CSV table of C-alpha atoms and ligand atoms in Angstrom, one decimal:
chain,number,residue,atom,x,y,z
V,1,MET,CA,86.2,21.2,75.8
V,2,SER,CA,85.0,24.7,74.8
V,3,VAL,CA,84.6,25.6,71.2
V,4,THR,CA,85.9,28.8,69.6
V,5,LEU,CA,83.2,31.4,69.3
V,6,THR,CA,83.5,34.6,67.3
V,7,PRO,CA,81.1,37.5,68.3
V,8,ARG,CA,79.1,38.7,65.4
V,9,ILE,CA,80.1,42.3,65.7
V,10,HIS,CA,79.9,44.6,62.7
V,11,ALA,CA,81.3,48.0,61.9
V,12,ARG,CA,79.0,50.8,63.0
V,13,VAL,CA,77.0,52.5,60.2
V,14,ALA,CA,74.4,55.2,60.3
V,15,ALA,CA,70.7,54.5,59.7
V,16,LYS,CA,68.4,56.5,57.4
V,17,ILE,CA,64.8,56.4,56.4
V,18,THR,CA,64.5,55.5,52.7
V,19,CYS,CA,60.8,55.5,52.2
V,20,VAL,CA,57.5,56.2,53.9
V,21,GLY,CA,54.2,54.3,53.4
V,22,ALA,CA,50.8,55.1,54.7
V,23,TYR,CA,47.3,53.7,55.0
V,24,ALA,CA,44.1,55.0,56.4
V,25,PRO,CA,40.8,53.2,56.0
V,26,PRO,CA,38.4,54.9,53.6
V,27,ARG,CA,35.4,55.3,55.9
V,28,LEU,CA,35.1,58.7,57.5
V,29,LEU,CA,33.7,59.8,60.8
V,30,THR,CA,33.2,63.6,60.6
V,31,ASN,CA,32.4,66.1,63.3
V,32,ALA,CA,28.9,66.3,61.9
V,33,ASP,CA,28.6,62.5,62.4
V,34,LEU,CA,29.7,62.8,66.0
V,35,GLU,CA,27.1,65.6,66.6
V,36,LYS,CA,24.5,62.8,66.1
V,37,MET,CA,26.2,60.5,68.6
V,38,VAL,CA,27.1,62.7,71.5
V,39,THR,CA,26.4,66.2,72.8
V,40,THR,CA,29.1,68.1,70.9
V,41,ASN,CA,29.5,70.3,67.9
V,42,ASP,CA,31.8,70.9,65.0
V,43,GLN,CA,32.9,74.3,66.2
V,44,TRP,CA,33.9,73.0,69.7
V,45,ILE,CA,35.9,70.1,68.3
V,46,VAL,CA,37.7,72.3,65.7
V,47,GLU,CA,38.5,75.1,68.1
V,48,ARG,CA,39.6,72.8,71.0
V,49,THR,CA,41.4,70.1,68.9
V,50,GLY,CA,41.8,71.1,65.2
V,51,ILE,CA,40.1,67.8,64.2
V,52,ARG,CA,37.5,67.8,61.4
V,53,GLN,CA,37.3,64.1,60.6
V,54,ARG,CA,38.8,60.7,61.4
V,55,HIS,CA,39.2,57.5,59.3
V,56,LEU,CA,37.7,54.4,60.8
V,57,VAL,CA,37.9,50.7,60.0
V,58,ASP,CA,34.9,48.6,59.1
V,59,ALA,CA,34.1,45.6,61.3
V,60,GLY,CA,36.6,42.7,60.8
V,61,VAL,CA,39.5,45.0,59.8
V,62,ALA,CA,42.3,45.0,62.4
V,63,THR,CA,45.6,46.8,63.1
V,64,SER,CA,47.6,44.2,61.2
V,65,ASP,CA,45.5,45.0,58.0
V,66,LEU,CA,46.3,48.7,58.3
V,67,ALA,CA,50.0,48.0,59.2
V,68,ALA,CA,50.3,45.5,56.2
V,69,ALA,CA,48.8,48.1,53.8
V,70,ALA,CA,51.2,50.8,55.0
V,71,ALA,CA,54.1,48.3,54.7
V,72,ARG,CA,53.1,47.3,51.2
V,73,ASP,CA,52.9,50.9,50.2
V,74,CYS,CA,56.4,51.5,51.6
V,75,LEU,CA,57.9,48.4,49.8
V,76,ALA,CA,56.3,49.4,46.5
V,77,GLN,CA,57.8,52.9,46.6
V,78,ARG,CA,61.2,51.4,47.4
V,79,GLY,CA,60.8,48.7,44.7
V,80,ILE,CA,61.8,45.8,46.9
V,81,GLN,CA,60.2,42.5,47.9
V,82,ALA,CA,59.0,41.9,51.5
V,83,SER,CA,61.3,38.8,51.6
V,84,GLU,CA,64.2,41.3,51.6
V,85,LEU,CA,63.2,42.6,55.1
V,86,ASP,CA,65.3,41.6,58.0
V,87,ALA,CA,62.9,42.7,60.7
V,88,ILE,CA,59.5,44.2,61.3
V,89,LEU,CA,58.7,46.3,64.3
V,90,VAL,CA,55.1,47.3,65.0
V,91,ALA,CA,54.3,50.0,67.5
V,92,THR,CA,50.7,49.7,68.6
V,93,VAL,CA,48.4,49.8,71.7
V,94,THR,CA,45.6,48.1,69.7
V,95,PRO,CA,47.2,44.8,68.6
V,96,ASP,CA,44.9,42.4,66.8
V,97,MET,CA,45.2,40.1,69.9
V,98,MET,CA,47.1,40.1,73.2
V,99,PHE,CA,49.3,37.6,71.4
V,100,PRO,CA,50.7,36.6,68.9
V,101,ALA,CA,52.4,39.9,68.2
V,102,THR,CA,50.8,42.0,65.4
V,103,ALA,CA,54.3,41.9,63.8
V,104,CYS,CA,53.9,38.2,63.2
V,105,LEU,CA,50.5,38.8,61.5
V,106,VAL,CA,52.0,41.5,59.3
V,107,GLN,CA,55.0,39.3,58.4
V,108,GLU,CA,52.5,36.7,57.1
V,109,LYS,CA,50.3,39.2,55.3
V,110,ILE,CA,53.1,40.8,53.4
V,111,GLY,CA,55.1,37.6,52.9
V,112,ALA,CA,58.2,38.8,54.6
V,113,VAL,CA,59.7,35.3,54.7
V,114,GLY,CA,62.7,35.0,57.0
V,115,ALA,CA,62.2,38.3,58.9
V,116,TRP,CA,61.9,38.5,62.6
V,117,GLY,CA,60.2,41.2,64.7
V,118,PHE,CA,58.0,42.1,67.6
V,119,ASP,CA,55.5,44.6,68.9
V,120,LEU,CA,56.4,47.6,71.0
V,121,SER,CA,53.9,49.3,73.3
V,122,ALA,CA,54.6,52.9,74.0
V,123,ALA,CA,51.2,54.5,73.1
V,124,CYS,CA,51.5,57.7,71.1
V,125,SER,CA,55.4,57.6,71.4
V,126,GLY,CA,55.5,54.1,70.0
V,127,PHE,CA,56.6,55.0,66.5
V,128,LEU,CA,59.5,57.1,67.8
V,129,TYR,CA,60.6,54.4,70.2
V,130,ALA,CA,60.4,51.7,67.4
V,131,LEU,CA,62.2,54.0,65.0
V,132,GLN,CA,65.2,54.1,67.5
V,133,VAL,CA,65.2,50.4,68.1
V,134,GLY,CA,65.1,49.8,64.3
V,135,ALA,CA,67.9,52.3,63.8
V,136,LYS,CA,70.0,50.5,66.3
V,137,LEU,CA,69.6,47.2,64.4
V,138,ILE,CA,70.9,49.0,61.3
V,139,GLU,CA,73.7,50.9,63.1
V,140,SER,CA,74.9,47.6,64.6
V,141,GLY,CA,75.6,46.4,61.1
V,142,VAL,CA,73.6,43.3,61.7
V,143,HIS,CA,70.6,44.3,59.6
V,144,SER,CA,70.2,46.3,56.3
V,145,LYS,CA,66.4,46.5,56.0
V,146,VAL,CA,64.1,47.1,58.9
V,147,MET,CA,60.5,48.0,58.5
V,148,VAL,CA,59.1,50.2,61.3
V,149,ILE,CA,55.4,50.5,61.5
V,150,GLY,CA,53.1,52.7,63.7
V,151,ALA,CA,49.5,51.4,63.5
V,152,ASP,CA,46.4,51.7,65.7
V,153,VAL,CA,42.7,51.0,65.4
V,154,MET,CA,41.7,53.3,68.2
V,155,SER,CA,38.0,52.9,67.3
V,156,SER,CA,38.3,49.4,68.9
V,157,ILE,CA,38.9,50.8,72.4
V,158,LEU,CA,36.8,54.0,72.3
V,159,ASP,CA,33.6,54.6,74.1
V,160,TYR,CA,31.4,56.4,71.5
V,161,THR,CA,29.2,57.7,74.3
V,162,ASP,CA,32.1,59.6,76.0
V,163,ARG,CA,32.4,62.9,74.2
V,164,SER,CA,35.7,63.8,75.9
V,165,THR,CA,37.6,60.9,74.3
V,166,CYS,CA,35.7,59.6,71.2
V,167,ILE,CA,36.1,62.9,69.3
V,168,LEU,CA,39.9,62.7,69.5
V,169,PHE,CA,41.1,59.5,68.0
V,170,GLY,CA,41.1,57.8,64.6
V,171,ASP,CA,42.5,54.7,62.9
V,172,GLY,CA,45.5,54.7,60.7
V,173,ALA,CA,49.0,53.4,60.0
V,174,GLY,CA,52.3,54.6,58.7
V,175,ALA,CA,55.5,52.6,57.8
V,176,VAL,CA,59.1,53.6,57.2
V,177,LEU,CA,62.0,51.5,55.9
V,178,LEU,CA,65.3,51.9,57.6
V,179,GLU,CA,68.5,51.2,55.7
V,180,PRO,CA,72.2,52.0,56.1
V,181,ALA,CA,73.2,55.5,55.2
V,182,VAL,CA,75.8,55.7,52.4
V,183,ALA,CA,78.7,58.0,51.6
V,184,ASP,CA,78.2,61.4,53.2
V,185,GLU,CA,74.6,60.8,54.3
V,186,VAL,CA,73.8,61.6,57.9
V,187,GLY,CA,70.3,60.0,58.6
V,188,MET,CA,69.3,59.4,62.2
V,189,VAL,CA,71.2,61.9,64.4
V,190,ASP,CA,70.1,61.7,68.0
V,191,PHE,CA,67.2,61.1,70.3
V,192,ILE,CA,66.0,61.6,73.9
V,193,HIS,CA,63.3,59.4,75.3
V,194,GLU,CA,61.8,59.4,78.8
V,195,ILE,CA,59.0,57.3,80.5
V,196,ASP,CA,57.1,58.4,83.6
V,197,GLY,CA,54.8,55.9,85.2
V,198,THR,CA,53.3,58.5,87.6
V,199,GLY,CA,51.0,59.3,84.6
V,200,ALA,CA,50.0,55.6,84.2
V,201,THR,CA,46.3,56.2,85.1
V,202,SER,CA,46.0,59.6,83.4
V,203,LEU,CA,45.6,58.0,80.0
V,204,TYR,CA,45.0,54.2,79.9
V,205,MET,CA,42.7,51.3,79.2
V,206,PRO,CA,42.2,49.7,82.7
V,207,ALA,CA,41.1,46.2,81.8
V,208,GLY,CA,42.0,43.3,79.5
V,209,GLY,CA,45.5,42.7,80.9
V,210,SER,CA,46.7,40.6,83.9
V,211,LEU,CA,45.5,43.1,86.5
V,212,HIS,CA,41.9,43.1,85.4
V,213,PRO,CA,41.3,40.2,83.0
V,214,ALA,CA,38.0,40.5,81.0
V,215,THR,CA,34.9,39.7,83.0
V,216,ALA,CA,31.3,40.6,82.6
V,217,GLU,CA,31.9,43.3,85.2
V,218,THR,CA,34.9,44.9,83.4
V,219,VAL,CA,32.8,45.1,80.3
V,220,ALA,CA,29.8,46.5,82.1
V,221,THR,CA,31.9,49.2,83.8
V,222,LYS,CA,33.5,50.2,80.5
V,223,MET,CA,37.0,49.3,81.6
V,224,HIS,CA,38.0,48.2,78.1
V,225,PHE,CA,37.8,51.7,76.8
V,226,VAL,CA,40.3,54.6,76.8
V,227,HIS,CA,40.1,56.6,80.0
V,228,GLN,CA,41.7,60.0,80.2
V,229,GLU,CA,42.2,63.1,82.3
V,230,GLY,CA,42.3,65.4,79.3
V,231,GLY,CA,43.5,68.6,81.1
V,232,ALA,CA,46.3,66.9,82.9
V,233,VAL,CA,47.5,65.1,79.8
V,234,PHE,CA,47.4,68.4,77.8
V,235,LYS,CA,49.7,70.2,80.2
V,236,VAL,CA,52.3,67.5,80.6
V,237,ALA,CA,52.3,66.8,76.9
V,238,VAL,CA,53.2,70.5,76.1
V,239,ARG,CA,55.8,70.8,78.9
V,240,LYS,CA,57.6,67.5,78.3
V,241,MET,CA,57.7,67.5,74.5
V,242,ALA,CA,59.1,71.0,74.6
V,243,GLU,CA,61.6,70.1,77.3
V,244,LEU,CA,63.0,67.0,75.6
V,245,SER,CA,63.1,68.7,72.2
V,246,GLU,CA,64.9,71.7,73.6
V,247,ALA,CA,67.5,69.4,75.4
V,248,LEU,CA,68.0,67.4,72.2
V,249,LEU,CA,68.6,70.5,70.1
V,250,GLN,CA,70.9,72.0,72.7
V,251,ARG,CA,73.1,69.0,73.0
V,252,ASN,CA,73.5,68.9,69.2
V,253,GLY,CA,74.4,72.6,69.2
V,254,LEU,CA,71.2,73.6,67.4
V,255,THR,CA,68.3,75.9,68.0
V,256,ALA,CA,64.8,75.9,66.5
V,257,ALA,CA,66.1,78.2,63.8
V,258,ASP,CA,68.3,75.3,62.5
V,259,VAL,CA,65.3,73.0,62.2
V,260,ASP,CA,63.8,72.9,58.7
V,261,LEU,CA,60.7,70.8,59.6
V,262,PHE,CA,59.0,69.9,62.9
V,263,ILE,CA,56.9,66.8,62.7
V,264,PRO,CA,55.1,66.3,66.1
V,265,HIS,CA,52.7,63.7,67.3
V,266,GLN,CA,49.2,64.8,66.2
V,267,ALA,CA,47.1,64.7,69.5
V,268,ASN,CA,45.6,68.1,69.5
V,269,LYS,CA,46.4,71.1,67.3
V,270,ARG,CA,46.6,73.3,70.4
V,271,ILE,CA,49.2,71.0,72.0
V,272,ILE,CA,51.2,71.2,68.8
V,273,LEU,CA,51.1,75.0,68.6
V,274,ALA,CA,51.8,75.5,72.4
V,275,THR,CA,54.8,73.1,72.1
V,276,ALA,CA,56.1,74.9,69.0
V,277,GLU,CA,55.7,78.2,70.7
V,278,ARG,CA,57.8,77.1,73.7
V,279,LEU,CA,60.5,75.9,71.2
V,280,GLY,CA,60.3,79.1,69.2
V,281,MET,CA,59.3,77.1,66.2
V,282,PRO,CA,57.4,79.2,63.6
V,283,GLU,CA,54.1,77.7,62.3
V,284,GLU,CA,55.3,77.4,58.8
V,285,LYS,CA,57.9,74.8,59.9
V,286,ILE,CA,55.3,72.5,61.5
V,287,VAL,CA,53.5,69.6,59.8
V,288,ILE,CA,49.9,69.4,61.0
V,289,ASN,CA,47.5,66.9,59.5
V,290,ILE,CA,45.3,66.3,62.5
V,291,GLY,CA,42.3,67.8,60.8
V,292,GLU,CA,42.2,64.9,58.4
V,293,TYR,CA,43.1,61.9,60.6
V,294,GLY,CA,42.6,62.9,64.3
V,295,ASN,CA,44.9,61.1,66.7
V,296,THR,CA,45.9,57.8,65.3
V,297,THR,CA,48.3,57.1,68.2
V,298,ALA,CA,51.4,55.3,66.9
V,299,GLY,CA,50.3,56.1,63.3
V,300,THR,CA,50.5,59.9,63.6
V,301,ILE,CA,54.2,60.7,62.9
V,302,PRO,CA,54.7,58.4,59.8
V,303,LEU,CA,51.3,59.6,58.5
V,304,ALA,CA,52.5,63.2,59.0
V,305,MET,CA,55.8,62.4,57.2
V,306,HIS,CA,53.7,61.0,54.4
V,307,THR,CA,51.6,64.2,54.2
V,308,ALA,CA,54.7,66.3,54.2
V,309,LEU,CA,56.3,64.3,51.4
V,310,GLN,CA,53.0,64.5,49.3
V,311,GLU,CA,52.9,68.3,49.9
V,312,GLY,CA,56.6,68.6,48.8
V,313,ARG,CA,57.5,70.0,52.2
V,314,LEU,CA,59.9,67.2,53.3
V,315,LYS,CA,63.1,67.3,51.1
V,316,LYS,CA,66.5,65.8,51.0
V,317,GLY,CA,69.0,67.5,53.2
V,318,MET,CA,66.5,68.9,55.7
V,319,THR,CA,67.1,68.9,59.4
V,320,VAL,CA,64.0,67.3,60.9
V,321,LEU,CA,62.8,67.3,64.5
V,322,LEU,CA,60.2,64.7,65.6
V,323,ALA,CA,58.4,64.8,69.0
V,324,ALA,CA,55.9,62.6,70.7
V,325,PHE,CA,54.0,62.2,73.9
V,326,GLY,CA,51.7,59.4,75.0
V,327,GLY,CA,50.0,57.3,77.7
V,328,GLY,CA,52.5,55.9,80.2
V,329,TYR,CA,53.6,58.6,80.2
V,330,THR,CA,56.0,58.1,77.3
V,331,ILE,CA,57.8,61.0,75.7
V,332,GLY,CA,60.3,61.1,72.9
V,333,SER,CA,62.2,63.5,70.6
V,334,THR,CA,64.3,62.6,67.6
V,335,LEU,CA,66.6,64.5,65.3
V,336,LEU,CA,67.4,63.4,61.8
V,337,ARG,CA,68.7,64.5,58.5
V,338,TRP,CA,66.3,63.6,55.7
V,339,GLU,CA,68.1,61.7,53.0
Y,1,COA,N1,32.0,68.6,73.0
Y,1,COA,C1,31.5,69.7,73.7
Y,1,COA,N2,31.9,69.9,74.9
Y,1,COA,C2,32.8,69.1,75.5
Y,1,COA,C3,33.4,68.0,74.8
Y,1,COA,C4,32.9,67.8,73.5
Y,1,COA,N3,33.4,66.8,72.7
Y,1,COA,N4,34.2,67.4,75.6
Y,1,COA,C5,34.2,68.1,76.8
Y,1,COA,N5,33.4,69.1,76.7
Y,1,COA,C6,33.0,70.1,77.7
Y,1,COA,C7,33.4,69.7,79.1
Y,1,COA,O1,32.4,68.8,79.6
Y,1,COA,C8,33.5,71.0,79.8
Y,1,COA,O2,32.3,71.4,80.1
Y,1,COA,P1,32.0,72.1,81.6
Y,1,COA,O3,32.9,73.4,81.5
Y,1,COA,O4,30.6,72.4,81.5
Y,1,COA,O5,32.4,71.1,82.6
Y,1,COA,C9,34.1,71.9,78.7
Y,1,COA,O6,33.8,71.3,77.5
Y,1,COA,C10,35.6,72.2,78.8
Y,1,COA,O7,36.2,70.9,79.1
Y,1,COA,P2,37.7,70.8,79.2
Y,1,COA,O8,38.1,69.3,79.4
Y,1,COA,O9,38.3,71.8,80.1
Y,1,COA,O10,38.2,71.2,77.7
Y,1,COA,P3,39.6,71.3,77.1
Y,1,COA,O11,39.7,72.6,76.5
Y,1,COA,O12,40.6,70.9,78.1
Y,1,COA,O13,39.6,70.3,76.0
Y,1,COA,C11,40.4,68.1,75.5
Y,1,COA,C12,39.4,68.9,76.3
Y,1,COA,C13,40.2,66.6,75.8
Y,1,COA,C14,40.2,68.4,74.0
Y,1,COA,C15,41.8,68.5,75.9
Y,1,COA,O14,41.9,68.5,77.3
Y,1,COA,C16,42.9,67.7,75.3
Y,1,COA,O15,43.1,67.6,74.2
Y,1,COA,N6,43.7,67.0,76.2
Y,1,COA,C17,44.7,66.1,75.7
Y,1,COA,C18,44.1,64.9,75.1
Y,1,COA,C19,45.1,64.2,74.3
Y,1,COA,O16,45.7,64.7,73.4
Y,1,COA,N7,45.3,62.9,74.6
Y,1,COA,C20,46.2,62.1,73.9
Y,1,COA,C21,47.6,62.4,74.2
Y,1,COA,S1,48.7,61.4,73.3
């Protein structure tokens, strides 16, 4: 005999970001330091990328440590306990281990007893993708506190003899708390995401997965490092971030003039400016902190939100556009009202 079951369906609510936490390890790798490691120079790096320094972990510090520090910062600002979290989503391509998920390690480190969660792999678009998944958990009415973290220790997968990649990336993490919007708040408005596997080998780490498990040969041939076709990635990044952002604005009846703040993924200052130019977004509306952190992959957008808040540029009521591009390819654009 079948029992009576009642679906756990809740009224739809909107999701909003209620606080932003950040953490970057204290050790710095400057362009002057890199000049001693590979044939490069400060002027080339600054002109081609806008990067002046990156933060790097010390040995033994992993992605979960950065993620937990950013999450603690976020919880402290909100004044709530980790045990109040319903879920923890960690976007990363540099998990502490293949498994368990870094989210589990973060859960234990911050003491989020009773939470569930998982990792999400979408490279530099990872934070935007996790933000949407987290928002859906809130919008479903099932959860009221979801921690979304973007964290990467890119220094763990970089070849510091390859000047075309090692200058670009840094380590860092950012975390936001998603909660239900109240009264007339708007919060998360809309998003467009797209993946394109034709770019899979344009920006990737070839070994360490099921296709090429670790062997002495994969190590000797540097297959556990980031490999990239920089020029190809640059062009697709600009075209696709602009295309998706434009489409997102259009379908919400907006133009760049209606956006108060544009917070893009921080991969290269020239990519950011070229994307903004295509969108008709003036430079004063763009948040750029790549000079300080380099490309921290899933960490860039929450770190840039944190910078914008610290500088007093991100304020209640603002219409904010986020855009990201990453290995995969993965592309995303998100529209929200800052509450
Ligand atoms: N220092 C000095 N010279 C360098 C260098 C470095 N760190 N890296 C490359 N060069 C050299 C190249 O060897 C090349 O020399 P050549 O003309 O003698 O062959 C020259 O600089 C120009 O290289 P090129 O690759 O055309 O430079 P670029 O202007 O395209 O800049 C990147 C290279 C990597 C900065 C740029 O392609 C880029 O940012 N791509 C996107 C990368 C990215 O953001 N990835 C993450 C996406 S989420």
